Short mmCIF file of C-alpha atoms in Angstrom, two decimals:
data_model
loop_
_atom_site.label_atom_id
_atom_site.label_comp_id
_atom_site.label_asym_id
_atom_site.label_seq_id
_atom_site.Cartn_x
_atom_site.Cartn_y
_atom_site.Cartn_z
CA MET D 991 181.12 -88.34 193.86
CA LEU D 992 180.58 -92.13 194.06
CA LEU D 993 179.75 -94.79 191.50
CA LEU D 994 178.03 -98.11 192.13
CA GLY D 995 178.77 -101.22 190.06
CA ILE D 996 176.73 -104.44 190.06
CA ASP D 997 178.07 -107.66 188.51
CA ILE D 998 175.41 -110.35 188.00
CA GLY D 999 177.45 -113.55 187.83
CA THR D 1000 176.43 -117.15 187.46
CA SER D 1001 177.82 -118.00 190.89
CA SER D 1002 177.01 -114.81 192.83
CA VAL D 1003 176.32 -111.09 192.60
CA LYS D 1004 179.08 -108.64 193.48
CA VAL D 1005 178.64 -104.94 194.24
CA SER D 1006 181.36 -102.28 194.49
CA VAL D 1007 181.36 -98.57 195.31
CA VAL D 1008 184.11 -96.51 193.64
CA ASP D 1009 185.24 -92.94 194.23
CA ALA D 1010 185.05 -91.29 190.81
CA ARG D 1011 187.81 -88.80 191.53
CA SER D 1012 190.46 -91.22 192.81
CA GLN D 1013 189.07 -94.32 191.07
CA LEU D 1014 189.67 -96.19 194.32
CA THR D 1015 187.27 -98.88 195.48
CA LEU D 1016 185.75 -97.87 198.81
CA ALA D 1017 183.85 -101.10 199.50
CA SER D 1018 182.89 -104.38 197.82
CA ALA D 1019 180.64 -107.24 198.81
CA GLN D 1020 179.13 -110.31 197.21
CA TYR D 1021 176.19 -112.57 197.88
CA PRO D 1022 175.77 -115.47 198.45
CA ASP D 1023 178.88 -116.92 200.10
CA THR D 1024 178.34 -120.26 198.38
CA GLU D 1025 177.79 -120.66 194.65
CA SER D 1026 174.29 -120.07 193.31
CA PRO D 1027 172.44 -123.14 192.04
CA ILE D 1028 171.94 -123.87 188.35
CA MET D 1029 168.77 -125.84 187.63
CA SER D 1030 169.17 -128.60 185.03
CA LEU D 1031 165.88 -130.41 184.43
CA GLN D 1032 167.31 -132.29 181.45
CA LEU D 1033 170.77 -133.06 180.09
CA GLY D 1034 172.22 -129.89 178.57
CA TRP D 1035 169.71 -127.53 180.21
CA ALA D 1036 170.70 -124.72 182.57
CA GLU D 1037 168.36 -122.22 184.23
CA GLN D 1038 168.41 -119.66 187.03
CA SER D 1039 165.72 -117.50 188.60
CA PRO D 1040 165.90 -113.78 187.70
CA ASP D 1041 164.18 -113.04 191.00
CA MET D 1042 167.09 -114.80 192.72
CA TRP D 1043 169.48 -112.35 191.00
CA TRP D 1044 167.44 -109.41 192.26
CA GLU D 1045 167.39 -110.77 195.81
CA GLN D 1046 171.14 -111.35 195.66
CA THR D 1047 171.67 -107.81 194.34
CA GLN D 1048 169.80 -106.37 197.29
CA GLN D 1049 171.71 -108.52 199.78
CA ALA D 1050 175.11 -107.70 198.24
CA MET D 1051 174.27 -103.98 198.25
CA ALA D 1052 173.21 -104.14 201.92
CA ARG D 1053 176.49 -105.88 202.79
CA CYS D 1054 178.44 -103.23 200.90
CA HIS D 1055 176.64 -100.38 202.69
CA ALA D 1056 177.20 -102.10 206.04
CA LYS D 1057 180.98 -101.89 205.59
CA GLY D 1058 180.80 -98.11 205.96
CA GLY D 1059 183.42 -95.75 204.58
CA TYR D 1060 180.98 -93.90 202.35
CA ASP D 1061 177.54 -92.33 202.38
CA PRO D 1062 175.12 -94.20 200.04
CA SER D 1063 173.39 -90.90 199.30
CA ASP D 1064 176.61 -89.75 197.55
CA ILE D 1065 176.24 -92.44 194.85
CA ALA D 1066 175.67 -90.59 191.57
CA ALA D 1067 175.34 -93.36 188.95
CA ILE D 1068 174.91 -97.12 188.65
CA GLY D 1069 176.43 -99.54 186.15
CA ILE D 1070 175.54 -103.18 185.56
CA ALA D 1071 177.58 -106.09 184.20
CA TYR D 1072 175.93 -109.46 183.72
CA GLN D 1073 176.29 -113.06 182.56
CA MET D 1074 175.78 -112.97 178.81
CA HIS D 1075 173.15 -114.57 176.54
CA GLY D 1076 170.56 -115.39 179.22
CA LEU D 1077 166.89 -115.15 178.20
CA VAL D 1078 164.62 -113.23 180.59
CA LEU D 1079 160.91 -112.87 179.81
CA VAL D 1080 158.42 -110.56 181.53
CA ASP D 1081 154.76 -109.74 181.03
CA LYS D 1082 153.14 -106.31 180.78
CA ASP D 1083 153.27 -106.00 184.59
CA GLN D 1084 157.03 -106.70 184.52
CA GLN D 1085 156.52 -110.07 186.20
CA VAL D 1086 158.90 -112.91 185.30
CA LEU D 1087 157.19 -115.56 183.18
CA ARG D 1088 159.72 -118.40 183.58
CA ASN D 1089 163.23 -119.07 184.81
CA SER D 1090 166.01 -117.62 182.70
CA ILE D 1091 167.55 -119.99 180.16
CA ILE D 1092 171.18 -119.06 180.79
CA TRP D 1093 174.35 -118.95 178.71
CA CYS D 1094 175.47 -122.59 179.14
CA ASP D 1095 172.07 -124.10 178.24
CA SER D 1096 172.27 -126.17 175.04
CA ARG D 1097 168.65 -126.88 174.15
CA ALA D 1098 168.30 -124.22 171.44
CA VAL D 1099 171.08 -125.43 169.13
CA PRO D 1100 168.67 -127.04 166.59
CA TYR D 1101 166.63 -123.83 166.42
CA GLY D 1102 169.71 -121.75 165.66
CA ASP D 1103 170.86 -124.25 163.05
CA LYS D 1104 167.49 -124.17 161.31
CA ALA D 1105 167.45 -120.35 161.22
CA PHE D 1106 171.02 -120.32 159.89
CA GLU D 1107 169.93 -122.54 157.02
CA GLN D 1108 166.79 -120.49 156.39
CA ILE D 1109 168.57 -117.11 156.39
CA GLY D 1110 171.45 -118.52 154.39
CA GLU D 1111 175.07 -118.97 155.42
CA GLU D 1112 176.52 -116.02 153.51
CA ARG D 1113 173.83 -113.54 154.53
CA SER D 1114 173.77 -114.68 158.14
CA LEU D 1115 177.52 -114.42 158.58
CA SER D 1116 177.91 -111.15 156.68
CA HIS D 1117 175.01 -109.39 158.44
CA LEU D 1118 174.88 -111.03 161.89
CA LEU D 1119 178.62 -111.94 161.99
CA ASN D 1120 177.47 -115.22 163.57
CA SER D 1121 175.19 -118.15 163.17
CA PRO D 1122 172.11 -117.77 165.42
CA GLY D 1123 173.59 -120.82 167.15
CA ASN D 1124 172.59 -121.25 170.77
CA PHE D 1125 172.20 -117.57 171.63
CA THR D 1126 169.29 -115.62 173.10
CA ALA D 1127 167.19 -115.43 169.92
CA ALA D 1128 167.37 -119.20 169.46
CA LYS D 1129 166.44 -119.70 173.14
CA LEU D 1130 163.36 -117.52 172.58
CA ALA D 1131 162.48 -119.68 169.55
CA TRP D 1132 162.60 -122.74 171.82
CA VAL D 1133 160.13 -121.09 174.21
CA LYS D 1134 157.87 -120.10 171.31
CA ASP D 1135 157.78 -123.70 170.07
CA ASN D 1136 157.69 -125.57 173.38
CA GLU D 1137 155.93 -123.17 175.77
CA PRO D 1138 153.38 -121.27 173.64
CA GLU D 1139 151.36 -120.30 176.71
CA VAL D 1140 154.45 -118.51 178.10
CA TYR D 1141 155.32 -116.95 174.75
CA SER D 1142 151.80 -115.52 174.37
CA LYS D 1143 152.21 -113.54 177.62
CA ILE D 1144 155.59 -111.97 176.80
CA ASP D 1145 155.72 -108.19 176.80
CA LYS D 1146 159.51 -107.78 176.57
CA VAL D 1147 162.54 -109.99 176.01
CA MET D 1148 165.60 -109.08 178.06
CA LEU D 1149 169.12 -110.09 179.03
CA PRO D 1150 170.00 -110.52 182.73
CA GLY D 1151 171.39 -107.00 183.12
CA ASP D 1152 168.29 -105.49 181.53
CA PHE D 1153 166.20 -107.25 184.16
CA ILE D 1154 168.19 -105.80 187.09
CA ALA D 1155 168.00 -102.34 185.49
CA MET D 1156 164.24 -102.81 185.17
CA LYS D 1157 163.93 -103.70 188.86
CA LEU D 1158 165.87 -100.55 189.76
CA THR D 1159 164.15 -98.13 187.41
CA GLY D 1160 160.93 -99.63 186.07
CA ARG D 1161 162.30 -99.00 182.54
CA ILE D 1162 163.30 -101.65 179.97
CA THR D 1163 165.93 -100.74 177.38
CA THR D 1164 168.50 -102.43 175.18
CA SER D 1165 171.53 -101.41 173.10
CA ALA D 1166 173.27 -102.46 169.88
CA SER D 1167 175.78 -104.42 171.96
CA ALA D 1168 173.01 -106.27 173.81
CA LEU D 1169 171.08 -106.98 170.60
CA SER D 1170 174.21 -108.32 168.94
CA GLU D 1171 174.89 -110.52 171.97
CA GLY D 1172 171.48 -112.12 171.50
CA ILE D 1173 171.97 -112.36 167.69
CA PHE D 1174 169.18 -109.88 167.04
CA TYR D 1175 171.36 -107.18 165.40
CA ASP D 1176 172.15 -106.60 161.72
CA PHE D 1177 175.60 -105.00 161.53
CA LYS D 1178 175.30 -104.02 157.87
CA ASP D 1179 171.82 -102.51 158.12
CA LYS D 1180 172.64 -101.17 161.63
CA GLN D 1181 169.29 -102.12 163.09
CA LEU D 1182 167.23 -104.98 164.51
CA SER D 1183 167.67 -107.92 162.16
CA THR D 1184 164.59 -108.47 160.03
CA ASP D 1185 166.13 -111.78 158.92
CA VAL D 1186 166.22 -113.14 162.47
CA MET D 1187 162.81 -111.78 163.43
CA ASN D 1188 161.22 -113.26 160.29
CA ALA D 1189 163.06 -116.60 160.50
CA PHE D 1190 161.83 -117.18 164.05
CA GLY D 1191 158.45 -115.46 163.62
CA PHE D 1192 159.04 -112.93 166.40
CA GLU D 1193 157.06 -109.71 166.81
CA ASP D 1194 159.18 -106.52 166.78
CA ASP D 1195 157.47 -105.11 169.87
CA LEU D 1196 159.01 -107.88 172.01
CA ILE D 1197 162.32 -106.02 171.72
CA PRO D 1198 162.89 -103.12 174.18
CA GLU D 1199 163.66 -99.55 173.23
CA GLN D 1200 167.25 -99.24 171.95
CA ARG D 1201 169.63 -96.74 173.54
CA GLU D 1202 173.36 -96.06 173.46
CA LEU D 1203 175.21 -98.36 175.83
CA PHE D 1204 176.86 -95.41 177.64
CA SER D 1205 173.66 -93.48 178.37
CA VAL D 1206 170.83 -93.17 180.87
CA HIS D 1207 168.71 -96.34 180.82
CA GLY D 1208 166.36 -95.12 183.55
CA GLU D 1209 166.44 -93.61 187.04
CA VAL D 1210 166.09 -95.40 190.36
CA THR D 1211 162.49 -95.19 191.56
CA SER D 1212 161.55 -93.70 194.92
CA GLU D 1213 160.33 -97.03 196.26
CA VAL D 1214 163.52 -98.88 195.33
CA ALA D 1215 165.72 -95.99 196.49
CA GLN D 1216 164.19 -96.13 199.95
CA GLN D 1217 164.59 -99.90 200.06
CA LEU D 1218 168.27 -99.79 199.01
CA ARG D 1219 169.28 -96.61 200.90
CA LEU D 1220 169.97 -94.74 197.64
CA ARG D 1221 168.81 -91.38 196.33
CA ALA D 1222 165.82 -91.49 194.02
CA GLY D 1223 166.60 -90.47 190.46
CA ILE D 1224 170.13 -91.94 190.27
CA PRO D 1225 170.70 -92.96 186.63
CA VAL D 1226 171.51 -96.48 185.52
CA ALA D 1227 174.02 -95.26 182.95
CA TYR D 1228 175.74 -98.43 181.74
CA LYS D 1229 174.80 -102.03 180.99
CA ALA D 1230 177.16 -104.56 179.40
CA GLY D 1231 177.74 -108.30 179.23
CA ASP D 1232 180.41 -109.60 181.56
CA GLN D 1233 183.03 -110.18 178.87
CA PRO D 1234 182.77 -106.77 177.13
CA ASN D 1235 182.72 -105.31 180.65
CA ASN D 1236 185.82 -107.28 181.61
CA ALA D 1237 187.55 -105.85 178.56
CA LEU D 1238 186.44 -102.35 179.54
CA SER D 1239 187.74 -102.98 183.07
CA LEU D 1240 191.16 -103.75 181.54
CA ASN D 1241 190.99 -100.70 179.24
CA VAL D 1242 190.78 -103.02 176.22
CA LEU D 1243 188.95 -100.73 173.81
CA GLN D 1244 191.05 -100.34 170.66
CA PRO D 1245 191.73 -102.67 167.71
CA GLY D 1246 194.33 -105.32 168.50
CA GLU D 1247 193.91 -105.14 172.28
CA VAL D 1248 192.98 -108.44 173.95
CA ALA D 1249 191.62 -109.46 177.36
CA ALA D 1250 191.17 -112.85 179.02
CA THR D 1251 189.26 -114.18 181.99
CA ALA D 1252 188.93 -117.61 183.59
CA GLY D 1253 185.95 -117.66 185.90
CA THR D 1254 183.07 -120.13 185.61
CA SER D 1255 183.77 -119.98 181.88
CA GLY D 1256 187.00 -119.04 180.13
CA VAL D 1257 187.16 -116.24 177.58
CA ILE D 1258 189.63 -114.55 175.28
CA TYR D 1259 188.15 -111.30 173.98
CA GLY D 1260 189.86 -109.20 171.31
CA VAL D 1261 188.83 -105.88 169.80
CA SER D 1262 188.67 -105.29 166.04
CA ASP D 1263 187.49 -102.50 163.75
CA GLN D 1264 186.52 -104.95 161.01
CA LEU D 1265 183.15 -106.66 160.46
CA ALA D 1266 184.85 -110.05 160.67
CA TYR D 1267 183.44 -113.46 161.44
CA ASP D 1268 184.52 -117.07 161.78
CA PRO D 1269 183.05 -119.18 158.94
CA LEU D 1270 182.06 -121.88 161.45
CA SER D 1271 180.96 -119.46 164.24
CA ARG D 1272 183.41 -121.14 166.62
CA VAL D 1273 184.34 -117.71 167.90
CA ASN D 1274 181.75 -114.96 167.88
CA THR D 1275 181.63 -111.28 167.05
CA PHE D 1276 179.55 -108.78 169.02
CA ALA D 1277 179.36 -105.01 169.25
CA HIS D 1278 181.86 -103.87 171.90
CA VAL D 1279 180.91 -101.35 174.57
CA ASN D 1280 182.32 -98.44 172.53
CA HIS D 1281 180.89 -99.54 169.17
CA THR D 1282 179.03 -96.85 167.23
CA GLU D 1283 177.64 -96.66 163.71
CA THR D 1284 180.47 -94.34 162.69
CA ASP D 1285 183.31 -95.88 164.72
CA GLN D 1286 183.14 -99.66 164.61
CA ARG D 1287 184.51 -101.56 167.59
CA LEU D 1288 183.79 -105.28 167.54
CA GLY D 1289 184.50 -107.77 170.29
CA ILE D 1290 185.79 -111.13 169.02
CA LEU D 1291 184.89 -113.63 171.74
CA LEU D 1292 186.21 -117.12 172.33
CA CYS D 1293 184.29 -118.92 175.10
CA ILE D 1294 185.11 -122.19 176.86
CA ASN D 1295 182.12 -123.10 179.00
CA GLY D 1296 183.76 -125.15 181.73
CA THR D 1297 186.96 -123.65 183.10
CA GLY D 1298 186.42 -122.52 186.68
CA SER D 1299 183.46 -124.88 186.88
CA LEU D 1300 185.79 -127.83 186.18
CA ASN D 1301 188.30 -126.56 188.72
CA ARG D 1302 185.50 -126.30 191.29
CA TRP D 1303 184.24 -129.79 190.42
CA ALA D 1304 187.74 -131.22 190.91
CA LYS D 1305 188.05 -129.47 194.26
CA ASN D 1306 184.67 -130.69 195.46
CA LEU D 1307 185.44 -134.27 194.43
CA PHE D 1308 189.14 -134.58 195.29
CA GLY D 1309 189.93 -131.60 197.55
CA SER D 1310 186.95 -130.99 199.80
CA ASP D 1311 189.31 -130.91 202.78
CA ILE D 1312 191.47 -128.07 201.43
CA GLY D 1313 191.08 -124.55 200.02
CA TYR D 1314 191.92 -123.34 196.51
CA THR D 1315 195.29 -121.98 197.67
CA GLU D 1316 196.32 -125.38 199.03
CA MET D 1317 194.92 -127.02 195.91
CA ASN D 1318 197.10 -124.80 193.70
CA GLU D 1319 200.18 -125.54 195.80
CA MET D 1320 199.47 -129.26 195.56
CA ALA D 1321 199.16 -128.95 191.76
CA LYS D 1322 202.62 -127.34 191.67
CA SER D 1323 204.09 -130.44 193.30
CA ALA D 1324 203.16 -132.55 190.27
CA PRO D 1325 205.54 -132.34 187.28
CA GLU D 1326 204.79 -130.38 184.12
CA GLY D 1327 202.64 -132.58 181.94
CA SER D 1328 201.07 -134.22 185.01
CA SER D 1329 203.01 -137.46 184.37
CA GLY D 1330 201.01 -138.09 181.19
CA LEU D 1331 197.53 -137.40 182.60
CA ARG D 1332 195.45 -135.39 180.13
CA ILE D 1333 192.01 -133.84 180.67
CA LEU D 1334 189.55 -132.46 178.11
CA PRO D 1335 187.62 -129.71 180.00
CA PHE D 1336 184.30 -129.65 178.14
CA GLY D 1337 181.57 -130.66 180.58
CA ASN D 1338 179.42 -127.54 180.93
CA GLY D 1339 177.15 -127.51 177.90
CA ALA D 1340 177.62 -127.31 174.14
CA GLU D 1341 180.94 -125.72 173.22
CA ARG D 1342 180.77 -123.06 170.51
CA MET D 1343 184.42 -123.45 169.56
CA LEU D 1344 183.73 -127.17 168.97
CA CYS D 1345 180.79 -126.37 166.66
CA ASN D 1346 178.22 -126.64 169.49
CA LYS D 1347 179.09 -130.25 170.33
CA LEU D 1348 178.36 -131.68 173.77
CA VAL D 1349 181.72 -133.32 174.38
CA GLY D 1350 181.92 -133.68 178.16
CA VAL D 1351 184.98 -133.93 180.40
CA HIS D 1352 187.38 -136.78 179.63
CA PHE D 1353 190.35 -138.08 181.63
CA HIS D 1354 193.03 -139.86 179.61
CA HIS D 1355 195.92 -142.12 180.66
CA ILE D 1356 195.12 -142.44 184.36
CA ASP D 1357 197.69 -144.73 186.00
CA LEU D 1358 196.29 -146.05 189.27
CA ASN D 1359 199.81 -146.75 190.56
CA LEU D 1360 201.16 -143.29 189.71
CA HIS D 1361 198.58 -140.55 189.68
CA ASP D 1362 197.26 -138.93 192.84
CA ARG D 1363 195.15 -135.83 193.35
CA SER D 1364 198.10 -133.47 192.80
CA HIS D 1365 198.35 -134.81 189.25
CA ILE D 1366 194.59 -134.35 188.79
CA PHE D 1367 194.69 -130.76 190.04
CA ARG D 1368 197.57 -129.93 187.69
CA ALA D 1369 196.07 -131.78 184.72
CA VAL D 1370 192.83 -129.81 185.19
CA GLN D 1371 194.70 -126.51 184.93
CA GLU D 1372 196.82 -127.74 182.02
CA GLY D 1373 193.74 -129.04 180.20
CA ILE D 1374 192.01 -125.68 180.61
CA ALA D 1375 195.12 -123.86 179.36
CA CYS D 1376 195.25 -126.19 176.33
CA ALA D 1377 191.60 -125.40 175.58
CA PHE D 1378 192.52 -121.70 175.60
CA ARG D 1379 195.35 -122.40 173.15
CA TYR D 1380 192.99 -124.34 170.87
CA GLY D 1381 190.58 -121.41 170.79
CA LEU D 1382 193.33 -118.83 170.39
CA ASP D 1383 194.59 -120.70 167.33
CA ILE D 1384 191.10 -120.33 165.82
CA MET D 1385 191.24 -116.59 166.53
CA ARG D 1386 194.71 -116.41 164.97
CA GLY D 1387 193.33 -118.11 161.87
CA ASN D 1388 190.80 -115.27 161.65
CA GLY D 1389 193.41 -112.52 161.93
CA MET D 1390 193.51 -111.88 165.70
CA ASN D 1391 197.20 -112.19 166.69
CA PRO D 1392 197.76 -110.75 170.17
CA THR D 1393 201.25 -109.82 171.30
CA VAL D 1394 200.08 -109.43 174.88
CA ILE D 1395 196.90 -110.38 176.76
CA ARG D 1396 195.53 -108.46 179.74
CA ALA D 1397 193.80 -110.28 182.57
CA GLY D 1398 192.55 -109.55 186.06
CA LYS D 1399 194.31 -111.31 188.90
CA ALA D 1400 191.20 -113.23 189.84
CA ASN D 1401 189.63 -116.68 189.58
CA LEU D 1402 192.03 -119.12 187.88
CA PHE D 1403 194.56 -116.34 187.28
CA LEU D 1404 195.03 -116.30 191.07
CA SER D 1405 196.94 -119.54 190.51
CA ASP D 1406 200.55 -118.79 189.61
CA LEU D 1407 200.72 -122.23 188.04
CA PHE D 1408 197.71 -121.65 185.79
CA ALA D 1409 198.88 -118.19 184.74
CA GLN D 1410 202.33 -119.47 183.79
CA THR D 1411 200.91 -122.55 182.06
CA PHE D 1412 198.51 -120.34 180.06
CA VAL D 1413 201.45 -118.19 178.93
CA ASN D 1414 203.69 -121.16 178.16
CA VAL D 1415 201.12 -122.99 176.04
CA THR D 1416 199.84 -119.91 174.14
CA GLY D 1417 203.26 -118.27 173.78
CA VAL D 1418 201.70 -114.87 174.58
CA PRO D 1419 202.74 -112.76 177.60
CA VAL D 1420 200.02 -111.87 180.09
CA GLU D 1421 199.74 -108.60 182.00
CA LEU D 1422 197.85 -108.93 185.29
CA TYR D 1423 195.80 -106.12 186.81
CA ASN D 1424 193.64 -105.70 189.90
CA ASN D 1425 190.48 -105.44 187.83
CA ASP D 1426 187.02 -106.50 188.88
CA GLY D 1427 183.74 -106.73 186.98
CA SER D 1428 181.74 -104.73 189.50
CA VAL D 1429 184.41 -102.00 189.61
CA GLY D 1430 184.43 -101.92 185.80
CA ALA D 1431 180.65 -101.54 185.82
CA ALA D 1432 180.93 -98.65 188.28
CA LEU D 1433 183.47 -96.86 186.09
CA GLY D 1434 181.30 -97.60 183.05
CA ALA D 1435 178.46 -95.81 184.84
CA GLY D 1436 180.75 -92.82 185.27
CA ILE D 1437 181.33 -92.76 181.52
CA GLY D 1438 177.63 -93.14 180.73
CA ALA D 1439 176.62 -90.40 183.17
CA GLY D 1440 179.22 -87.98 181.74
CA ILE D 1441 181.26 -87.90 184.96
CA PHE D 1442 184.24 -89.03 182.87
CA ALA D 1443 184.71 -87.29 179.55
CA THR D 1444 186.21 -90.41 177.91
CA PRO D 1445 186.83 -94.08 178.77
CA ALA D 1446 190.56 -93.31 178.90
CA GLU D 1447 189.90 -90.83 181.71
CA ALA D 1448 188.00 -93.48 183.66
CA PHE D 1449 190.97 -95.86 183.63
CA LYS D 1450 193.91 -93.48 183.93
CA GLY D 1451 194.66 -94.82 187.41
CA MET D 1452 194.90 -98.48 186.34
CA GLU D 1453 198.24 -100.02 187.34
CA LYS D 1454 199.78 -103.28 186.14
CA ILE D 1455 200.65 -105.81 188.86
CA GLN D 1456 203.00 -108.04 186.88
CA THR D 1457 203.88 -109.35 183.43
CA ILE D 1458 204.25 -113.09 182.90
CA THR D 1459 206.37 -114.22 179.95
CA PRO D 1460 206.91 -117.71 178.46
CA GLN D 1461 209.56 -119.77 180.25
CA GLU D 1462 212.46 -120.91 178.11
CA GLY D 1463 212.54 -124.65 177.48
CA ASN D 1464 209.05 -125.33 178.84
CA GLY D 1465 207.38 -128.51 177.62
CA MET D 1466 203.83 -127.29 177.13
CA GLU D 1467 203.96 -127.41 173.32
CA GLN D 1468 204.39 -131.18 173.42
CA VAL D 1469 201.68 -131.48 176.08
CA TYR D 1470 199.35 -129.43 173.89
CA GLN D 1471 199.98 -131.48 170.75
CA GLU D 1472 199.24 -134.68 172.68
CA TRP D 1473 196.12 -133.07 174.14
CA LYS D 1474 194.95 -131.97 170.69
CA VAL D 1475 195.31 -135.50 169.29
CA LEU D 1476 193.07 -136.74 172.10
CA LEU D 1477 190.52 -133.99 171.44
CA ASP D 1478 190.45 -134.70 167.70
CA ALA D 1479 189.92 -138.40 168.41
CA GLN D 1480 187.10 -137.60 170.83
CA LEU D 1481 185.39 -135.31 168.30
CA THR D 1482 185.61 -138.07 165.69
CA ALA D 1483 184.13 -140.54 168.17
CA GLU D 1484 181.28 -138.13 168.95
CA ASP D 1485 180.50 -137.83 165.24
CA SER D 1486 180.50 -141.63 164.84
CA ILE D 1487 178.15 -142.09 167.79
CA GLU D 1488 175.79 -139.43 166.44
CA GLN D 1489 175.75 -141.04 162.99
CA ALA D 1490 175.09 -144.47 164.49
CA LEU D 1491 172.17 -143.13 166.56
CA ASP D 1492 170.72 -141.34 163.53
CA ALA D 1493 170.87 -144.62 161.57
CA GLN D 1494 168.80 -146.51 164.14
#
């Protein structure tokens, strides 16, 4: 019995086929080979085409099938992981009305701030566990205000994974986890938030039918099955945002367990059984994949928008003649601390952990007679690791104190230097696993379809690759404290500039 997982990323779509019995991956493929474009019509905007995701899904699936080693007709369930917080709008004919406003788009911050004030700080935080901020609901409010002709045609509001499930099945559903991700869910009342819907003036029928996350969200239609070489009637039995799915992939399901990832964005994601929130919404609380009304499981999420994206930018600008492996080796040749070079890695939209400020990337202390690209490559990785430490300290202040962090050996964690620097600056050991978002989605489908009796059964074959522990006598604490002084100064400067502009 086989399981198919689809991971809708910002850069590409990846598909994997997993044998349910052995939990071994039989084939994987992604599309495209180069990173998908992000459209930015104005500063701080970020959009992608949902139809592009669907085309990429079909191409990745065709590539996966072409590798052989399995019979596509043996696939018994499909799971979907997806980039979080994106706004997808369709009309009554399930046609896309506009490009998706994706996770790193900053335009909706004022709308979230206004709703936060209208709902009230205490009620918003205690019921939503977040400020509406720059999440999906606030993005919809921007459309309502700025594109009323689009808003008037909306039949359903979706997240990216809901859209792919709709293309496969013709059905549109949501879950408590998805609603919480969009800041539509009231955790105390355990239902769609009337506060949010009233504050923004949304109609309830814009929200899809709610189902359990691990359940059947529709069956593959005959037309799509023929097109994709699948059996008609296969259930889509799991849909989750990429970070809850990453945690599932690492078997991070119980209170106190923590996962991390460093792809396009960087995330630390911890599980709690308490309805906790950060007073400033710098880290955010969502319903985890295994959250139920009777057994609370909350995901506490720290997000840094520009981790892998900064690393890619540095490679494109300074290392276009080399690959990432050579780039990482070159970074190792520079000394710890990058000979004083410091980088603030915040150039991919408004940063939640910095109270939704648009800070940008900043290089500090460049010495034209000393620093070469090896120093830049190392300072990029050290700056990203310092940003993780800054966010982890916020989480610690809210009661999340991990003794170990699990991560997949992928993206920036493929760099031995980054992995060790992350551990040295946070002081927390990291366990590395061969996890993958599309494989996690496939196993999630097995849980949702009842092929696995429990999540623990789905991940019983997971094996740790290595454990990285802090190096004695490392100097990253001093590097971090210097980095933090520079960040604090930059945040003060940003506030001064904003005040000066407001006074004009």
